[in-house]
PDB file of C-alpha atoms in Angstrom:
ATOM      1  CA  UNK A   1       0.100   0.093   0.030  1.00 61.00           C
ATOM      2  CA  UNK A   2       2.744   2.411   0.900  1.00 62.00           C
ATOM      3  CA  UNK A   3       4.385   1.652  -2.402  1.00 59.00           C
ATOM      4  CA  UNK A   4       1.105   2.645  -4.393  1.00 53.00           C
ATOM      5  CA  UNK A   5       0.844   5.910  -2.417  1.00 55.00           C
ATOM      6  CA  UNK A   6       4.594   6.579  -3.082  1.00 50.00           C
ATOM      7  CA  UNK A   7       4.112   6.020  -6.882  1.00 51.00           C
ATOM      8  CA  UNK A   8       0.986   8.007  -7.200  1.00 54.00           C
ATOM      9  CA  UNK A   9       2.621  10.883  -5.191  1.00 53.00           C
ATOM     10  CA  UNK A  10       5.704  10.814  -7.418  1.00 47.00           C
ATOM     11  CA  UNK A  11       3.467  10.964 -10.612  1.00 46.00           C
ATOM     12  CA  UNK A  12       1.815  14.059  -9.278  1.00 53.00           C
ATOM     13  CA  UNK A  13       4.886  15.540  -8.562  1.00 51.00           C
ATOM     14  CA  UNK A  14       6.443  14.880 -11.897  1.00 48.00           C
ATOM     15  CA  UNK A  15       3.225  16.236 -13.520  1.00 43.00           C
ATOM     16  CA  UNK A  16       3.590  19.456 -11.606  1.00 46.00           C
ATOM     17  CA  UNK A  17       7.416  19.751 -12.294  1.00 45.00           C
ATOM     18  CA  UNK A  18       6.929  19.151 -16.008  1.00 43.00           C
ATOM     19  CA  UNK A  19       4.691  22.283 -16.338  1.00 44.00           C
ATOM     20  CA  UNK A  20       1.306  20.578 -16.379  1.00 42.00           C
ATOM     21  CA  UNK A  21      -1.090  23.315 -15.522  1.00 40.00           C
ATOM     22  CA  UNK A  22      -4.693  23.847 -15.110  1.00 44.00           C
ATOM     23  CA  UNK A  23      -4.149  27.445 -16.453  1.00 47.00           C
ATOM     24  CA  UNK A  24      -4.826  27.485 -20.187  1.00 53.00           C
ATOM     25  CA  UNK A  25      -1.973  29.524 -22.144  1.00 60.00           C
ATOM     26  CA  UNK A  26      -2.848  31.581 -25.195  1.00 64.00           C
ATOM     27  CA  UNK A  27      -1.119  29.844 -28.194  1.00 60.00           C
ATOM     28  CA  UNK A  28      -1.317  31.713 -31.525  1.00 60.00           C
ATOM     29  CA  UNK A  29       0.365  28.804 -33.252  1.00 60.00           C
ATOM     30  CA  UNK A  30      -2.468  26.311 -32.860  1.00 63.00           C
ATOM     31  CA  UNK A  31      -3.916  26.112 -36.358  1.00 62.00           C
ATOM     32  CA  UNK A  32      -6.911  28.093 -35.664  1.00 69.00           C
ATOM     33  CA  UNK A  33      -7.632  30.725 -38.480  1.00 88.00           C
ATOM     34  CA  UNK A  34      -7.339  34.288 -37.388  1.00 93.00           C
ATOM     35  CA  UNK A  35      -6.938  37.418 -38.965  1.00 96.00           C
ATOM     36  CA  UNK A  36      -4.689  40.269 -38.764  1.00 97.00           C
ATOM     37  CA  UNK A  37      -5.685  43.617 -37.866  1.00 98.00           C
ATOM     38  CA  UNK A  38      -4.511  46.631 -40.048  1.00 97.00           C
ATOM     39  CA  UNK A  39      -0.909  47.348 -39.017  1.00 97.00           C
ATOM     40  CA  UNK A  40      -1.623  50.821 -37.427  1.00 97.00           C
ATOM     41  CA  UNK A  41      -3.813  48.990 -34.603  1.00 98.00           C
ATOM     42  CA  UNK A  42      -0.717  47.130 -33.439  1.00 97.00           C
ATOM     43  CA  UNK A  43       0.457  50.157 -31.529  1.00 96.00           C
ATOM     44  CA  UNK A  44       0.204  51.108 -27.830  1.00 96.00           C
ATOM     45  CA  UNK A  45      -2.972  49.479 -26.513  1.00 97.00           C
ATOM     46  CA  UNK A  46      -5.134  52.723 -26.706  1.00 97.00           C
ATOM     47  CA  UNK A  47      -8.647  53.565 -27.424  1.00 97.00           C
ATOM     48  CA  UNK A  48      -9.017  55.641 -30.597  1.00 98.00           C
ATOM     49  CA  UNK A  49     -12.180  57.733 -30.772  1.00 98.00           C
ATOM     50  CA  UNK A  50     -14.003  57.602 -34.002  1.00 98.00           C
ATOM     51  CA  UNK A  51     -17.249  58.906 -35.443  1.00 98.00           C
ATOM     52  CA  UNK A  52     -19.879  57.336 -37.601  1.00 97.00           C
ATOM     53  CA  UNK A  53     -18.972  59.165 -40.730  1.00 98.00           C
ATOM     54  CA  UNK A  54     -15.326  57.958 -40.756  1.00 97.00           C
ATOM     55  CA  UNK A  55     -16.385  54.397 -39.539  1.00 97.00           C
ATOM     56  CA  UNK A  56     -18.799  54.034 -42.340  1.00 97.00           C
ATOM     57  CA  UNK A  57     -16.087  54.810 -44.835  1.00 96.00           C
ATOM     58  CA  UNK A  58     -13.711  52.014 -43.543  1.00 96.00           C
ATOM     59  CA  UNK A  59     -15.091  49.400 -45.684  1.00 93.00           C
ATOM     60  CA  UNK A  60     -12.113  47.253 -46.290  1.00 95.00           C
ATOM     61  CA  UNK A  61     -10.253  47.505 -42.985  1.00 97.00           C
ATOM     62  CA  UNK A  62      -9.710  45.100 -40.166  1.00 98.00           C
ATOM     63  CA  UNK A  63      -9.945  46.433 -36.636  1.00 98.00           C
ATOM     64  CA  UNK A  64     -11.536  46.016 -33.137  1.00 98.00           C
ATOM     65  CA  UNK A  65     -14.368  48.236 -32.287  1.00 98.00           C
ATOM     66  CA  UNK A  66     -15.694  49.031 -28.853  1.00 97.00           C
ATOM     67  CA  UNK A  67     -19.072  50.445 -28.641  1.00 97.00           C
ATOM     68  CA  UNK A  68     -20.247  51.722 -25.084  1.00 95.00           C
ATOM     69  CA  UNK A  69     -22.912  53.343 -23.343  1.00 91.00           C
ATOM     70  CA  UNK A  70     -22.582  56.338 -20.971  1.00 83.00           C
ATOM     71  CA  UNK A  71     -23.213  54.121 -17.911  1.00 77.00           C
ATOM     72  CA  UNK A  72     -22.076  50.693 -16.789  1.00 75.00           C
ATOM     73  CA  UNK A  73     -24.075  48.158 -14.475  1.00 77.00           C
ATOM     74  CA  UNK A  74     -21.585  45.560 -14.499  1.00 76.00           C
ATOM     75  CA  UNK A  75     -19.482  44.911 -11.300  1.00 75.00           C
ATOM     76  CA  UNK A  76     -16.212  45.456 -12.973  1.00 79.00           C
ATOM     77  CA  UNK A  77     -16.515  48.184 -15.734  1.00 77.00           C
ATOM     78  CA  UNK A  78     -15.918  46.148 -18.958  1.00 88.00           C
ATOM     79  CA  UNK A  79     -13.604  48.807 -20.437  1.00 90.00           C
ATOM     80  CA  UNK A  80     -11.095  47.989 -17.669  1.00 93.00           C
ATOM     81  CA  UNK A  81     -11.026  44.471 -18.755  1.00 94.00           C
ATOM     82  CA  UNK A  82     -10.569  45.475 -22.380  1.00 96.00           C
ATOM     83  CA  UNK A  83      -7.843  48.077 -21.649  1.00 96.00           C
ATOM     84  CA  UNK A  84      -5.884  45.490 -19.513  1.00 97.00           C
ATOM     85  CA  UNK A  85      -5.972  43.298 -22.880  1.00 97.00           C
ATOM     86  CA  UNK A  86      -5.151  46.106 -25.138  1.00 98.00           C
ATOM     87  CA  UNK A  87      -2.111  47.168 -22.812  1.00 98.00           C
ATOM     88  CA  UNK A  88      -0.865  43.671 -22.624  1.00 97.00           C
ATOM     89  CA  UNK A  89      -0.842  42.968 -26.349  1.00 97.00           C
ATOM     90  CA  UNK A  90      -0.336  46.656 -27.513  1.00 98.00           C
ATOM     91  CA  UNK A  91      -3.518  46.613 -29.762  1.00 98.00           C
ATOM     92  CA  UNK A  92      -5.519  49.698 -30.186  1.00 98.00           C
ATOM     93  CA  UNK A  93      -9.280  49.504 -30.273  1.00 98.00           C
ATOM     94  CA  UNK A  94     -11.562  51.912 -32.043  1.00 98.00           C
ATOM     95  CA  UNK A  95     -14.274  53.495 -29.751  1.00 98.00           C
ATOM     96  CA  UNK A  96     -17.569  55.020 -30.397  1.00 98.00           C
ATOM     97  CA  UNK A  97     -20.447  55.914 -28.121  1.00 97.00           C
ATOM     98  CA  UNK A  98     -23.478  53.752 -28.846  1.00 97.00           C
ATOM     99  CA  UNK A  99     -25.641  56.857 -29.709  1.00 97.00           C
ATOM    100  CA  UNK A 100     -23.225  57.596 -32.478  1.00 98.00           C
ATOM    101  CA  UNK A 101     -22.647  53.770 -33.360  1.00 98.00           C
ATOM    102  CA  UNK A 102     -26.421  53.514 -34.322  1.00 97.00           C
ATOM    103  CA  UNK A 103     -25.551  55.693 -37.278  1.00 98.00           C
ATOM    104  CA  UNK A 104     -23.217  53.117 -38.730  1.00 97.00           C
ATOM    105  CA  UNK A 105     -23.678  50.069 -41.103  1.00 95.00           C
ATOM    106  CA  UNK A 106     -22.450  47.905 -38.351  1.00 97.00           C
ATOM    107  CA  UNK A 107     -25.507  48.640 -36.234  1.00 97.00           C
ATOM    108  CA  UNK A 108     -27.570  46.541 -38.583  1.00 96.00           C
ATOM    109  CA  UNK A 109     -25.834  43.488 -36.927  1.00 96.00           C
ATOM    110  CA  UNK A 110     -24.811  44.548 -33.470  1.00 97.00           C
ATOM    111  CA  UNK A 111     -27.903  46.092 -31.600  1.00 96.00           C
ATOM    112  CA  UNK A 112     -26.668  46.484 -28.107  1.00 94.00           C
ATOM    113  CA  UNK A 113     -23.890  47.869 -26.066  1.00 95.00           C
ATOM    114  CA  UNK A 114     -21.311  47.697 -24.468  1.00 96.00           C
ATOM    115  CA  UNK A 115     -19.824  45.339 -27.262  1.00 96.00           C
ATOM    116  CA  UNK A 116     -16.472  44.692 -28.696  1.00 97.00           C
ATOM    117  CA  UNK A 117     -17.026  44.042 -32.408  1.00 98.00           C
ATOM    118  CA  UNK A 118     -14.170  42.193 -34.524  1.00 98.00           C
ATOM    119  CA  UNK A 119     -14.191  43.391 -38.237  1.00 98.00           C
ATOM    120  CA  UNK A 120     -12.026  41.783 -40.908  1.00 97.00           C
ATOM    121  CA  UNK A 121     -12.026  43.671 -44.276  1.00 96.00           C
ATOM    122  CA  UNK A 122     -15.138  45.361 -43.408  1.00 95.00           C
ATOM    123  CA  UNK A 123     -17.152  42.448 -42.451  1.00 96.00           C
ATOM    124  CA  UNK A 124     -18.354  41.559 -38.780  1.00 97.00           C
ATOM    125  CA  UNK A 125     -16.646  38.362 -37.978  1.00 96.00           C
ATOM    126  CA  UNK A 126     -17.589  38.312 -34.149  1.00 97.00           C
ATOM    127  CA  UNK A 127     -18.839  40.400 -31.441  1.00 97.00           C
ATOM    128  CA  UNK A 128     -19.841  40.192 -27.586  1.00 97.00           C
ATOM    129  CA  UNK A 129     -23.584  40.340 -27.199  1.00 95.00           C
ATOM    130  CA  UNK A 130     -24.449  42.455 -24.262  1.00 92.00           C
ATOM    131  CA  UNK A 131     -28.058  40.798 -24.173  1.00 91.00           C
ATOM    132  CA  UNK A 132     -26.463  37.222 -23.859  1.00 92.00           C
ATOM    133  CA  UNK A 133     -25.676  35.449 -20.740  1.00 92.00           C
ATOM    134  CA  UNK A 134     -23.061  33.370 -22.437  1.00 94.00           C
ATOM    135  CA  UNK A 135     -20.941  36.520 -23.103  1.00 94.00           C
ATOM    136  CA  UNK A 136     -21.202  38.116 -19.457  1.00 93.00           C
ATOM    137  CA  UNK A 137     -17.926  36.313 -18.510  1.00 94.00           C
ATOM    138  CA  UNK A 138     -15.887  37.832 -21.387  1.00 95.00           C
ATOM    139  CA  UNK A 139     -17.034  41.454 -20.162  1.00 94.00           C
ATOM    140  CA  UNK A 140     -15.860  40.578 -16.468  1.00 93.00           C
ATOM    141  CA  UNK A 141     -12.720  38.322 -16.685  1.00 95.00           C
ATOM    142  CA  UNK A 142      -9.577  39.011 -18.680  1.00 95.00           C
ATOM    143  CA  UNK A 143      -8.648  35.682 -19.234  1.00 96.00           C
ATOM    144  CA  UNK A 144     -12.145  34.687 -20.804  1.00 96.00           C
ATOM    145  CA  UNK A 145     -11.964  37.900 -22.864  1.00 97.00           C
ATOM    146  CA  UNK A 146      -8.342  37.082 -24.067  1.00 96.00           C
ATOM    147  CA  UNK A 147      -9.300  33.579 -25.027  1.00 96.00           C
ATOM    148  CA  UNK A 148     -12.441  34.772 -26.967  1.00 96.00           C
ATOM    149  CA  UNK A 149     -10.039  37.311 -28.797  1.00 97.00           C
ATOM    150  CA  UNK A 150      -7.645  34.425 -29.544  1.00 95.00           C
ATOM    151  CA  UNK A 151     -10.141  32.532 -31.443  1.00 95.00           C
ATOM    152  CA  UNK A 152     -10.404  35.450 -34.053  1.00 97.00           C
ATOM    153  CA  UNK A 153      -7.201  37.830 -34.026  1.00 97.00           C
ATOM    154  CA  UNK A 154      -3.606  37.588 -34.013  1.00 94.00           C
ATOM    155  CA  UNK A 155      -2.320  39.472 -31.251  1.00 94.00           C
ATOM    156  CA  UNK A 156       0.987  40.785 -32.989  1.00 91.00           C
ATOM    157  CA  UNK A 157       2.153  41.294 -36.594  1.00 82.00           C
TER     158      UNK A 157
END
């Protein structure tokens, strides 16, 4: 019996020592199809204010857009989560107030804010749905948001 306990303990220690971890690391070399943002968005990790006129003219660009309300009812303001991601990977997000966003072509697809919208060559690829319970954790947890972004966008050029 003591021999079995010793072997099990040794296996557990070996797994821990070899880097087996329960934390999921982001791997951008995993054969998932992603897209690159336009070069100018791999920059400092800032929000770049934009208006509806300019956004409507960006018909062939790839970018991340954050549309927001003037208030936030979440326990952690979601823009803090997004900013943490942006600073870590030095990716700029375009930002637009929701009232102004309603005047864009993208509003036909995304009806609620706050939202992060991923656009590849002028087409919405994915977005966080403020009305979906499935997306709530992505607004409140940096790791969940990072994992979601990793499904679609390359973090560096």
